[in-house]
Amino acid sequence: MATGTSNSPQQPIDTYTRLAHLLHTPAPDRGALLDRVYEELLARESRAYAAGWSDALTEARRIRTGRPRHP
């Protein structure tokens, strides 16, 4: 899901589109498919976690310096 928090110059692939791609791409076996899906979920979770920390640090700096929040 595109949230706009990515620093990547490319538009992130929608979560459902990526999952559909993973499920429709031939895999050697069921275990390999599950590994692909699990790796994708871990990667997305890691990016979301990092984005959350980045947002939290930005907010903490804003509060510490007394600057107003930008919409």
PDB file of N, CA and C in Angstrom:
ATOM      1  N   MET A   1       0.842  -1.164   0.000  1.00  0.00           N
ATOM      2  CA  MET A   1       0.000   0.000   0.000  1.00  0.00           C
ATOM      3  C   MET A   1       0.885   1.223   0.000  1.00  0.00           C
ATOM      4  N   ALA A   2       0.611   2.144  -0.887  1.00  0.00           N
ATOM      5  CA  ALA A   2       1.389   3.370  -0.973  1.00  0.00           C
ATOM      6  C   ALA A   2       0.950   4.338   0.111  1.00  0.00           C
ATOM      7  N   THR A   3       1.897   4.764   0.919  1.00  0.00           N
ATOM      8  CA  THR A   3       1.565   5.679   2.014  1.00  0.00           C
ATOM      9  C   THR A   3       2.225   7.027   1.869  1.00  0.00           C
ATOM     10  N   GLY A   4       3.155   7.158   0.944  1.00  0.00           N
ATOM     11  CA  GLY A   4       3.849   8.414   0.777  1.00  0.00           C
ATOM     12  C   GLY A   4       5.018   8.585   1.733  1.00  0.00           C
ATOM     13  N   THR A   5       5.329   7.591   2.541  1.00  0.00           N
ATOM     14  CA  THR A   5       6.435   7.714   3.483  1.00  0.00           C
ATOM     15  C   THR A   5       7.729   7.157   2.924  1.00  0.00           C
ATOM     16  N   SER A   6       7.679   6.608   1.741  1.00  0.00           N
ATOM     17  CA  SER A   6       8.868   6.003   1.157  1.00  0.00           C
ATOM     18  C   SER A   6       9.827   7.072   0.658  1.00  0.00           C
ATOM     19  N   ASN A   7      11.120   6.852   0.876  1.00  0.00           N
ATOM     20  CA  ASN A   7      12.138   7.736   0.338  1.00  0.00           C
ATOM     21  C   ASN A   7      12.567   7.287  -1.045  1.00  0.00           C
ATOM     22  N   SER A   8      12.010   6.207  -1.515  1.00  0.00           N
ATOM     23  CA  SER A   8      12.344   5.666  -2.822  1.00  0.00           C
ATOM     24  C   SER A   8      11.797   6.578  -3.908  1.00  0.00           C
ATOM     25  N   PRO A   9      12.584   6.810  -4.976  1.00  0.00           N
ATOM     26  CA  PRO A   9      12.087   7.649  -6.066  1.00  0.00           C
ATOM     27  C   PRO A   9      10.976   6.987  -6.860  1.00  0.00           C
ATOM     28  N   GLN A  10      10.849   5.672  -6.755  1.00  0.00           N
ATOM     29  CA  GLN A  10       9.805   4.957  -7.468  1.00  0.00           C
ATOM     30  C   GLN A  10       8.567   4.823  -6.600  1.00  0.00           C
ATOM     31  N   GLN A  11       7.407   4.788  -7.241  1.00  0.00           N
ATOM     32  CA  GLN A  11       6.148   4.587  -6.529  1.00  0.00           C
ATOM     33  C   GLN A  11       6.098   3.154  -6.018  1.00  0.00           C
ATOM     34  N   PRO A  12       5.828   2.943  -4.713  1.00  0.00           N
ATOM     35  CA  PRO A  12       5.744   1.571  -4.197  1.00  0.00           C
ATOM     36  C   PRO A  12       4.600   0.800  -4.850  1.00  0.00           C
ATOM     37  N   ILE A  13       4.807  -0.486  -5.002  1.00  0.00           N
ATOM     38  CA  ILE A  13       3.764  -1.349  -5.564  1.00  0.00           C
ATOM     39  C   ILE A  13       2.710  -1.573  -4.485  1.00  0.00           C
ATOM     40  N   ASP A  14       1.460  -1.464  -4.865  1.00  0.00           N
ATOM     41  CA  ASP A  14       0.353  -1.712  -3.956  1.00  0.00           C
ATOM     42  C   ASP A  14       0.481  -3.109  -3.359  1.00  0.00           C
ATOM     43  N   THR A  15       0.186  -3.245  -2.077  1.00  0.00           N
ATOM     44  CA  THR A  15       0.320  -4.524  -1.369  1.00  0.00           C
ATOM     45  C   THR A  15      -0.470  -5.633  -2.043  1.00  0.00           C
ATOM     46  N   TYR A  16      -1.700  -5.353  -2.422  1.00  0.00           N
ATOM     47  CA  TYR A  16      -2.532  -6.385  -3.033  1.00  0.00           C
ATOM     48  C   TYR A  16      -1.997  -6.788  -4.401  1.00  0.00           C
ATOM     49  N   THR A  17      -1.485  -5.823  -5.155  1.00  0.00           N
ATOM     50  CA  THR A  17      -0.914  -6.119  -6.464  1.00  0.00           C
ATOM     51  C   THR A  17       0.310  -7.001  -6.313  1.00  0.00           C
ATOM     52  N   ARG A  18       1.167  -6.672  -5.334  1.00  0.00           N
ATOM     53  CA  ARG A  18       2.378  -7.470  -5.105  1.00  0.00           C
ATOM     54  C   ARG A  18       2.024  -8.881  -4.648  1.00  0.00           C
ATOM     55  N   LEU A  19       1.059  -9.000  -3.757  1.00  0.00           N
ATOM     56  CA  LEU A  19       0.641 -10.320  -3.282  1.00  0.00           C
ATOM     57  C   LEU A  19       0.061 -11.142  -4.433  1.00  0.00           C
ATOM     58  N   ALA A  20      -0.765 -10.516  -5.257  1.00  0.00           N
ATOM     59  CA  ALA A  20      -1.331 -11.223  -6.413  1.00  0.00           C
ATOM     60  C   ALA A  20      -0.220 -11.695  -7.346  1.00  0.00           C
ATOM     61  N   HIS A  21       0.780 -10.850  -7.558  1.00  0.00           N
ATOM     62  CA  HIS A  21       1.906 -11.237  -8.404  1.00  0.00           C
ATOM     63  C   HIS A  21       2.638 -12.445  -7.820  1.00  0.00           C
ATOM     64  N   LEU A  22       2.906 -12.402  -6.518  1.00  0.00           N
ATOM     65  CA  LEU A  22       3.583 -13.528  -5.868  1.00  0.00           C
ATOM     66  C   LEU A  22       2.779 -14.821  -6.000  1.00  0.00           C
ATOM     67  N   LEU A  23       1.470 -14.717  -5.826  1.00  0.00           N
ATOM     68  CA  LEU A  23       0.618 -15.907  -5.865  1.00  0.00           C
ATOM     69  C   LEU A  23       0.437 -16.462  -7.273  1.00  0.00           C
ATOM     70  N   HIS A  24       0.566 -15.609  -8.290  1.00  0.00           N
ATOM     71  CA  HIS A  24       0.364 -16.063  -9.661  1.00  0.00           C
ATOM     72  C   HIS A  24       1.665 -16.387 -10.390  1.00  0.00           C
ATOM     73  N   THR A  25       2.800 -16.149  -9.749  1.00  0.00           N
ATOM     74  CA  THR A  25       4.091 -16.498 -10.339  1.00  0.00           C
ATOM     75  C   THR A  25       4.399 -17.938  -9.962  1.00  0.00           C
ATOM     76  N   PRO A  26       4.751 -18.759 -10.937  1.00  0.00           N
ATOM     77  CA  PRO A  26       5.040 -20.161 -10.627  1.00  0.00           C
ATOM     78  C   PRO A  26       6.167 -20.296  -9.583  1.00  0.00           C
ATOM     79  N   ALA A  27       5.942 -21.143  -8.625  1.00  0.00           N
ATOM     80  CA  ALA A  27       6.941 -21.443  -7.601  1.00  0.00           C
ATOM     81  C   ALA A  27       7.265 -22.928  -7.702  1.00  0.00           C
ATOM     82  N   PRO A  28       8.505 -23.303  -7.388  1.00  0.00           N
ATOM     83  CA  PRO A  28       8.868 -24.724  -7.472  1.00  0.00           C
ATOM     84  C   PRO A  28       7.977 -25.616  -6.602  1.00  0.00           C
ATOM     85  N   ASP A  29       7.561 -25.108  -5.451  1.00  0.00           N
ATOM     86  CA  ASP A  29       6.691 -25.882  -4.572  1.00  0.00           C
ATOM     87  C   ASP A  29       5.984 -24.946  -3.599  1.00  0.00           C
ATOM     88  N   ARG A  30       5.104 -25.510  -2.826  1.00  0.00           N
ATOM     89  CA  ARG A  30       4.311 -24.721  -1.886  1.00  0.00           C
ATOM     90  C   ARG A  30       5.193 -24.017  -0.845  1.00  0.00           C
ATOM     91  N   GLY A  31       6.216 -24.703  -0.373  1.00  0.00           N
ATOM     92  CA  GLY A  31       7.137 -24.116   0.601  1.00  0.00           C
ATOM     93  C   GLY A  31       7.847 -22.887   0.045  1.00  0.00           C
ATOM     94  N   ALA A  32       8.239 -22.960  -1.234  1.00  0.00           N
ATOM     95  CA  ALA A  32       8.906 -21.819  -1.873  1.00  0.00           C
ATOM     96  C   ALA A  32       7.951 -20.634  -1.971  1.00  0.00           C
ATOM     97  N   LEU A  33       6.698 -20.898  -2.296  1.00  0.00           N
ATOM     98  CA  LEU A  33       5.701 -19.833  -2.365  1.00  0.00           C
ATOM     99  C   LEU A  33       5.512 -19.184  -0.996  1.00  0.00           C
ATOM    100  N   LEU A  34       5.385 -20.004   0.035  1.00  0.00           N
ATOM    101  CA  LEU A  34       5.230 -19.461   1.383  1.00  0.00           C
ATOM    102  C   LEU A  34       6.455 -18.647   1.794  1.00  0.00           C
ATOM    103  N   ASP A  35       7.643 -19.111   1.402  1.00  0.00           N
ATOM    104  CA  ASP A  35       8.865 -18.353   1.693  1.00  0.00           C
ATOM    105  C   ASP A  35       8.839 -16.988   1.016  1.00  0.00           C
ATOM    106  N   ARG A  36       8.396 -16.939  -0.240  1.00  0.00           N
ATOM    107  CA  ARG A  36       8.310 -15.663  -0.968  1.00  0.00           C
ATOM    108  C   ARG A  36       7.354 -14.695  -0.276  1.00  0.00           C
ATOM    109  N   VAL A  37       6.181 -15.187   0.077  1.00  0.00           N
ATOM    110  CA  VAL A  37       5.187 -14.344   0.729  1.00  0.00           C
ATOM    111  C   VAL A  37       5.704 -13.862   2.082  1.00  0.00           C
ATOM    112  N   TYR A  38       6.318 -14.750   2.841  1.00  0.00           N
ATOM    113  CA  TYR A  38       6.860 -14.393   4.153  1.00  0.00           C
ATOM    114  C   TYR A  38       7.955 -13.332   4.023  1.00  0.00           C
ATOM    115  N   GLU A  39       8.849 -13.497   3.044  1.00  0.00           N
ATOM    116  CA  GLU A  39       9.911 -12.505   2.821  1.00  0.00           C
ATOM    117  C   GLU A  39       9.326 -11.146   2.459  1.00  0.00           C
ATOM    118  N   GLU A  40       8.293 -11.147   1.640  1.00  0.00           N
ATOM    119  CA  GLU A  40       7.647  -9.882   1.258  1.00  0.00           C
ATOM    120  C   GLU A  40       7.025  -9.214   2.477  1.00  0.00           C
ATOM    121  N   LEU A  41       6.344  -9.986   3.306  1.00  0.00           N
ATOM    122  CA  LEU A  41       5.732  -9.425   4.506  1.00  0.00           C
ATOM    123  C   LEU A  41       6.780  -8.860   5.454  1.00  0.00           C
ATOM    124  N   LEU A  42       7.888  -9.573   5.630  1.00  0.00           N
ATOM    125  CA  LEU A  42       8.965  -9.078   6.492  1.00  0.00           C
ATOM    126  C   LEU A  42       9.556  -7.778   5.950  1.00  0.00           C
ATOM    127  N   ALA A  43       9.753  -7.710   4.644  1.00  0.00           N
ATOM    128  CA  ALA A  43      10.309  -6.498   4.037  1.00  0.00           C
ATOM    129  C   ALA A  43       9.372  -5.315   4.242  1.00  0.00           C
ATOM    130  N   ARG A  44       8.078  -5.534   4.034  1.00  0.00           N
ATOM    131  CA  ARG A  44       7.111  -4.442   4.216  1.00  0.00           C
ATOM    132  C   ARG A  44       7.012  -4.035   5.682  1.00  0.00           C
ATOM    133  N   GLU A  45       7.055  -5.003   6.576  1.00  0.00           N
ATOM    134  CA  GLU A  45       7.003  -4.700   8.002  1.00  0.00           C
ATOM    135  C   GLU A  45       8.230  -3.882   8.413  1.00  0.00           C
ATOM    136  N   SER A  46       9.387  -4.244   7.901  1.00  0.00           N
ATOM    137  CA  SER A  46      10.613  -3.516   8.216  1.00  0.00           C
ATOM    138  C   SER A  46      10.542  -2.076   7.727  1.00  0.00           C
ATOM    139  N   ARG A  47      10.034  -1.878   6.498  1.00  0.00           N
ATOM    140  CA  ARG A  47       9.905  -0.513   5.964  1.00  0.00           C
ATOM    141  C   ARG A  47       8.901   0.297   6.776  1.00  0.00           C
ATOM    142  N   ALA A  48       7.793  -0.318   7.167  1.00  0.00           N
ATOM    143  CA  ALA A  48       6.785   0.384   7.968  1.00  0.00           C
ATOM    144  C   ALA A  48       7.342   0.743   9.342  1.00  0.00           C
ATOM    145  N   TYR A  49       8.091  -0.165   9.941  1.00  0.00           N
ATOM    146  CA  TYR A  49       8.703   0.075  11.247  1.00  0.00           C
ATOM    147  C   TYR A  49       9.687   1.235  11.157  1.00  0.00           C
ATOM    148  N   ALA A  50      10.526   1.222  10.117  1.00  0.00           N
ATOM    149  CA  ALA A  50      11.503   2.299   9.927  1.00  0.00           C
ATOM    150  C   ALA A  50      10.801   3.631   9.686  1.00  0.00           C
ATOM    151  N   ALA A  51       9.735   3.620   8.898  1.00  0.00           N
ATOM    152  CA  ALA A  51       8.992   4.851   8.636  1.00  0.00           C
ATOM    153  C   ALA A  51       8.360   5.382   9.920  1.00  0.00           C
ATOM    154  N   GLY A  52       7.863   4.480  10.749  1.00  0.00           N
ATOM    155  CA  GLY A  52       7.274   4.897  12.026  1.00  0.00           C
ATOM    156  C   GLY A  52       8.304   5.539  12.936  1.00  0.00           C
ATOM    157  N   TRP A  53       9.507   4.960  12.985  1.00  0.00           N
ATOM    158  CA  TRP A  53      10.575   5.557  13.797  1.00  0.00           C
ATOM    159  C   TRP A  53      10.969   6.905  13.236  1.00  0.00           C
ATOM    160  N   SER A  54      11.039   7.008  11.927  1.00  0.00           N
ATOM    161  CA  SER A  54      11.392   8.281  11.300  1.00  0.00           C
ATOM    162  C   SER A  54      10.353   9.346  11.644  1.00  0.00           C
ATOM    163  N   ASP A  55       9.076   8.982  11.553  1.00  0.00           N
ATOM    164  CA  ASP A  55       8.002   9.913  11.903  1.00  0.00           C
ATOM    165  C   ASP A  55       8.078  10.307  13.374  1.00  0.00           C
ATOM    166  N   ALA A  56       8.345   9.341  14.246  1.00  0.00           N
ATOM    167  CA  ALA A  56       8.431   9.613  15.681  1.00  0.00           C
ATOM    168  C   ALA A  56       9.611  10.529  15.995  1.00  0.00           C
ATOM    169  N   LEU A  57      10.750  10.298  15.357  1.00  0.00           N
ATOM    170  CA  LEU A  57      11.914  11.152  15.586  1.00  0.00           C
ATOM    171  C   LEU A  57      11.670  12.573  15.081  1.00  0.00           C
ATOM    172  N   THR A  58      11.029  12.684  13.933  1.00  0.00           N
ATOM    173  CA  THR A  58      10.696  14.008  13.396  1.00  0.00           C
ATOM    174  C   THR A  58       9.770  14.748  14.362  1.00  0.00           C
ATOM    175  N   GLU A  59       8.778  14.058  14.884  1.00  0.00           N
ATOM    176  CA  GLU A  59       7.842  14.669  15.826  1.00  0.00           C
ATOM    177  C   GLU A  59       8.563  15.074  17.113  1.00  0.00           C
ATOM    178  N   ALA A  60       9.457  14.224  17.607  1.00  0.00           N
ATOM    179  CA  ALA A  60      10.200  14.555  18.831  1.00  0.00           C
ATOM    180  C   ALA A  60      11.075  15.779  18.616  1.00  0.00           C
ATOM    181  N   ARG A  61      11.713  15.879  17.465  1.00  0.00           N
ATOM    182  CA  ARG A  61      12.539  17.060  17.162  1.00  0.00           C
ATOM    183  C   ARG A  61      11.675  18.313  17.081  1.00  0.00           C
ATOM    184  N   ARG A  62      10.506  18.168  16.472  1.00  0.00           N
ATOM    185  CA  ARG A  62       9.601  19.309  16.337  1.00  0.00           C
ATOM    186  C   ARG A  62       9.185  19.818  17.711  1.00  0.00           C
ATOM    187  N   ILE A  63       8.849  18.905  18.585  1.00  0.00           N
ATOM    188  CA  ILE A  63       8.425  19.282  19.940  1.00  0.00           C
ATOM    189  C   ILE A  63       9.590  19.912  20.693  1.00  0.00           C
ATOM    190  N   ARG A  64      10.775  19.326  20.569  1.00  0.00           N
ATOM    191  CA  ARG A  64      11.942  19.828  21.291  1.00  0.00           C
ATOM    192  C   ARG A  64      12.327  21.235  20.831  1.00  0.00           C
ATOM    193  N   THR A  65      12.221  21.500  19.537  1.00  0.00           N
ATOM    194  CA  THR A  65      12.611  22.810  19.013  1.00  0.00           C
ATOM    195  C   THR A  65      11.460  23.801  19.024  1.00  0.00           C
ATOM    196  N   GLY A  66      10.250  23.322  19.285  1.00  0.00           N
ATOM    197  CA  GLY A  66       9.080  24.193  19.352  1.00  0.00           C
ATOM    198  C   GLY A  66       8.574  24.661  17.999  1.00  0.00           C
ATOM    199  N   ARG A  67       8.986  23.984  16.925  1.00  0.00           N
ATOM    200  CA  ARG A  67       8.519  24.363  15.599  1.00  0.00           C
ATOM    201  C   ARG A  67       7.111  23.827  15.350  1.00  0.00           C
ATOM    202  N   PRO A  68       6.301  24.585  14.625  1.00  0.00           N
ATOM    203  CA  PRO A  68       4.950  24.103  14.317  1.00  0.00           C
ATOM    204  C   PRO A  68       5.004  22.940  13.333  1.00  0.00           C
ATOM    205  N   ARG A  69       3.979  22.100  13.412  1.00  0.00           N
ATOM    206  CA  ARG A  69       3.865  20.941  12.527  1.00  0.00           C
ATOM    207  C   ARG A  69       3.476  21.424  11.129  1.00  0.00           C
ATOM    208  N   HIS A  70       4.105  20.807  10.107  1.00  0.00           N
ATOM    209  CA  HIS A  70       3.754  21.112   8.722  1.00  0.00           C
ATOM    210  C   HIS A  70       2.703  20.132   8.247  1.00  0.00           C
ATOM    211  N   PRO A  71       1.614  20.620   7.638  1.00  0.00           N
ATOM    212  CA  PRO A  71       0.540  19.706   7.185  1.00  0.00           C
ATOM    213  C   PRO A  71       0.936  18.803   6.079  1.00  0.00           C
TER     214      PRO A  71
END
